[in-house]
Coordinates of C-alpha atoms in Angstrom, one line a residue:
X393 CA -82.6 -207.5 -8.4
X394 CA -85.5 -206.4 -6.4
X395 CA -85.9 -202.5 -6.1
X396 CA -88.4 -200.2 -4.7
X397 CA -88.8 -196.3 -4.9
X398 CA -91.4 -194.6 -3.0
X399 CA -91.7 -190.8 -3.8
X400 CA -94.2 -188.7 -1.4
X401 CA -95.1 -185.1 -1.8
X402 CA -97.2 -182.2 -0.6
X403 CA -99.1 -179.5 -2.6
X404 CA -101.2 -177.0 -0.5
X405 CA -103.4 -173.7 -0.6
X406 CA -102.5 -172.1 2.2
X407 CA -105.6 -173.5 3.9
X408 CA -105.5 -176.7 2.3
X409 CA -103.1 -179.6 1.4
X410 CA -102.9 -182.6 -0.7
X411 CA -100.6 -185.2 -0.4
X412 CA -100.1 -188.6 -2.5
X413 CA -97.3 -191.3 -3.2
X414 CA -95.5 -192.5 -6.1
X415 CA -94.9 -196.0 -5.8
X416 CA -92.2 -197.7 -8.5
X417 CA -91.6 -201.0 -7.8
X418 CA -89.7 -203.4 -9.7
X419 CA -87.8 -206.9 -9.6
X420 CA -85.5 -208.9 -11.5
X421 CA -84.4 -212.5 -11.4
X422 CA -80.9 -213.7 -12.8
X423 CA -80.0 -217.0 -13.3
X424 CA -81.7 -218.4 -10.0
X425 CA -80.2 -215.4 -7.9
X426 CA -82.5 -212.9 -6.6
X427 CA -80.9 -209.9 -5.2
X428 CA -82.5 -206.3 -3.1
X429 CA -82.6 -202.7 -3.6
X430 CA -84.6 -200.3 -1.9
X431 CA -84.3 -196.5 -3.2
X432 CA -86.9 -194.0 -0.9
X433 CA -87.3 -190.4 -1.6
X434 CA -89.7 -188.1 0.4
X435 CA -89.8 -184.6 -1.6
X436 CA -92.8 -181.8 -0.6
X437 CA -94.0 -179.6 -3.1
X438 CA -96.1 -176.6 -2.0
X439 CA -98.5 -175.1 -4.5
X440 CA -102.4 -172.9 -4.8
X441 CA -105.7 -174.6 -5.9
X442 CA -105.6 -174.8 -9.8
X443 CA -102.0 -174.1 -10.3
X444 CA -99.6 -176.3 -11.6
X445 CA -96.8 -177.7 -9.5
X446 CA -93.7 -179.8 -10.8
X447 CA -91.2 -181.6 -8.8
X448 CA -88.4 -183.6 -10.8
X449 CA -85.5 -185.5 -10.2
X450 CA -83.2 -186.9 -11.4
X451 CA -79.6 -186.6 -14.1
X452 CA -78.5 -185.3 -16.8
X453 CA -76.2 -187.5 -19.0
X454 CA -73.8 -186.3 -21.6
X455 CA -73.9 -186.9 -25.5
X456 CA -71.9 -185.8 -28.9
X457 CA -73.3 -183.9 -31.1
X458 CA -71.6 -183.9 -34.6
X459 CA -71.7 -180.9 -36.6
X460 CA -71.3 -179.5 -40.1
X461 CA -67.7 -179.1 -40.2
X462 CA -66.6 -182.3 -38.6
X463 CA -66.8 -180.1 -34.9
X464 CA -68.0 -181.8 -32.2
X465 CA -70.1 -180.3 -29.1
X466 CA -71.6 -181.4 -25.8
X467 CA -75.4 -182.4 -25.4
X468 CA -77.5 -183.3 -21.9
X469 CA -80.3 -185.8 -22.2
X470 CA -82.7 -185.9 -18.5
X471 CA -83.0 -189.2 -17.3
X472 CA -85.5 -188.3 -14.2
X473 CA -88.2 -188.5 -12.2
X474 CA -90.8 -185.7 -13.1
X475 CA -94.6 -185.3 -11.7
X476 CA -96.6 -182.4 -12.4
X477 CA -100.1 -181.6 -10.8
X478 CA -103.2 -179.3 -11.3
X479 CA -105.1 -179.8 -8.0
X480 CA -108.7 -178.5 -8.1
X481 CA -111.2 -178.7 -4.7
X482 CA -114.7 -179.3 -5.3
X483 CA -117.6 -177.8 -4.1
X484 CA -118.3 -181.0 -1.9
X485 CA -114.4 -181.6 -0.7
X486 CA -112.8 -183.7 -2.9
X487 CA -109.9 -182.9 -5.1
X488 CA -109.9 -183.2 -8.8
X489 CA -105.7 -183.6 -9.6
X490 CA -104.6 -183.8 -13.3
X491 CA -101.5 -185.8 -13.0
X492 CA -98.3 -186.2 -15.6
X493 CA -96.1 -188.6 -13.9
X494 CA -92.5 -189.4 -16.2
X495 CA -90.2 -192.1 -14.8
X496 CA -87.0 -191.8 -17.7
X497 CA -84.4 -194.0 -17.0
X498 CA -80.8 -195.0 -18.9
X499 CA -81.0 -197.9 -20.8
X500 CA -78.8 -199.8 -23.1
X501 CA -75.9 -198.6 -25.2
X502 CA -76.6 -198.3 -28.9
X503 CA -74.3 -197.0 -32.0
X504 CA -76.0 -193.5 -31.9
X505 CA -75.3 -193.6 -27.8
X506 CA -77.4 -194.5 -24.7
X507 CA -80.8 -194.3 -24.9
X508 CA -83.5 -193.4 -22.7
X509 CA -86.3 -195.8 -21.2
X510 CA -88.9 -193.9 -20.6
X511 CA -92.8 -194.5 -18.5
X512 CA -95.4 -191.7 -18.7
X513 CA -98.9 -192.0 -17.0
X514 CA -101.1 -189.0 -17.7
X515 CA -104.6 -188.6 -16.3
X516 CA -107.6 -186.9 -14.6
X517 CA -108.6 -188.4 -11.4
X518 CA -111.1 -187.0 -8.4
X519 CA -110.3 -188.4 -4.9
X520 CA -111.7 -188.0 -1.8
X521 CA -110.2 -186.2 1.5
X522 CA -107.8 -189.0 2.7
X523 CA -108.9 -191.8 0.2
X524 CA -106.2 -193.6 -1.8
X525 CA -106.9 -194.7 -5.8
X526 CA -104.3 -196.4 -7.7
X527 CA -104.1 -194.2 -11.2
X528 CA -102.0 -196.6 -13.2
X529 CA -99.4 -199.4 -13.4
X530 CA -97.3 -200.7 -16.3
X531 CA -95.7 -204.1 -15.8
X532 CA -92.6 -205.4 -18.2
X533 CA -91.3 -208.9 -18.6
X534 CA -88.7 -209.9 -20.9
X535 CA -87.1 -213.1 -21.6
X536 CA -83.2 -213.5 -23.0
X537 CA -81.6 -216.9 -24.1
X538 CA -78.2 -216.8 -25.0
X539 CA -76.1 -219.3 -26.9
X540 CA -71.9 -219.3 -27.3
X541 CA -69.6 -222.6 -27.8
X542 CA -67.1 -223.9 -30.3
X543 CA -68.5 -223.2 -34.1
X544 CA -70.2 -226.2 -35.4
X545 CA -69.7 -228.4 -32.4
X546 CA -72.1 -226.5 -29.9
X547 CA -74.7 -227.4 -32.5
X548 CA -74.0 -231.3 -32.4
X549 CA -76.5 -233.6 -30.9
X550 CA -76.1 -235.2 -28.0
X551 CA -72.6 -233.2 -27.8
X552 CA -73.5 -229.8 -28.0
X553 CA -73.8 -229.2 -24.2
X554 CA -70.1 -230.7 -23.9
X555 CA -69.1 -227.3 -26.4
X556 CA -71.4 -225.0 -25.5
X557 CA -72.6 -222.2 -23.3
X558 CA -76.6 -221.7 -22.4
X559 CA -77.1 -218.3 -20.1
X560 CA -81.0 -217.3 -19.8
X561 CA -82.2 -214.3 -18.4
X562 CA -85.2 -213.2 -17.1
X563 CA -86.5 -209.3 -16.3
X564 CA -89.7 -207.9 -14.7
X565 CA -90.3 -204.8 -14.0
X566 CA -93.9 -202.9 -12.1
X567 CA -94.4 -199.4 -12.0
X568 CA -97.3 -198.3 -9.9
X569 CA -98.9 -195.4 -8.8
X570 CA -101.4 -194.4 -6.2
X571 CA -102.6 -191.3 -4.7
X572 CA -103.4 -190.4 -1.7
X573 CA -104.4 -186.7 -1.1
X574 CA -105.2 -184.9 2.5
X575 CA -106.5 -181.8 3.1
X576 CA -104.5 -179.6 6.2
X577 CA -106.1 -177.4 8.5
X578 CA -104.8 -173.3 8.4
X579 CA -103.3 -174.5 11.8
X580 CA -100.9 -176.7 10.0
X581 CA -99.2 -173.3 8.4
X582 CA -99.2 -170.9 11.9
X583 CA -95.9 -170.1 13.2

């Protein structure tokens, strides 16, 4: 399945404005079958020079929690989108953003309940007025071969194939970020 998420969003000072994109983009390729997706979300997030700014999205998902006395309760796990931002302008113009990007997401089903796959990028990075840099990327590939027949005869050689099942699967997955901050004249914020 191919899939693409592009999240954009604004931070500004009332005189100035940065801007940058999250990029997430990921494929996967089943049994000779190749599939699309495309997921786009534009959020804006205003905030001052040197303070923090978060924007998240994303789900809670439900859990059991077990306790002392055989009771049971209700628990919420995020599975989100989060990116958090500490812009700073320098003396010359450019931006200095500490970045804390987390892309959670629900993975498989184990005995204890879902769990969470998680990708985190933290960093320091300067950029100048309407440049672009790319701050990170993580790429995943993962191969699965799986085997089923008739016990003892799948195995057989020369036979096997005639009892037996072969099913091979093969994920990738790219997450990518890149930034791209503008400044905004006072203009940009009259009524």
């Amino acid at each position: 399945m191919l899939g693409l998420s592009v999240l954009k969003c604004c931070c500004c000072q009332c005189v100035r404005c940065w801007r940058w994109l999250l990029a997430v983009h990921g494929y996967r390729r089943r049994l000779g079958t190749v599939g699309g997706k495309r997921v786009v979300a534009s959020p804006r997030l205003v905030t001052a020079n040197q303070s923090k700014a978060i924007i998240e999205q994303g789900t809670e998902l439900p859990y059991q929690l077990s306790g002392p006395n055989g009771s049971t309760s209700i628990a919420f796990r995020k599975a989100n989108l989060r990116l958090e931002v500490t812009p700073h302008i320098t003396p010359d113009g450019s931006i200095t953003m500490y970045l804390d990007v987390h892309k959670d997401s629900v993975g498989q089903n184990t005995p204890a309940g879902f769990a969470i796959d998680t990708k985190h990028v933290s960093t320091q990075v300067r950029v100048e007025d309407g440049g672009t840099v790319m701050i990170g990327g993580i790429y995943e590939t993962s191969d699965n071969l799986n085997r089923a027949g008739l016990p003892g005869l799948h195995d057989t050689p020369w036979l096997g194939w005639l009892f037996g099942n072969r099913a091979s699967r093969r994920s990738k997955q790219e997450l990518l970020i890149f930034l791209s901050p503008k400044m905004l004249e006072q203009s940009a914020f009259a009524p």
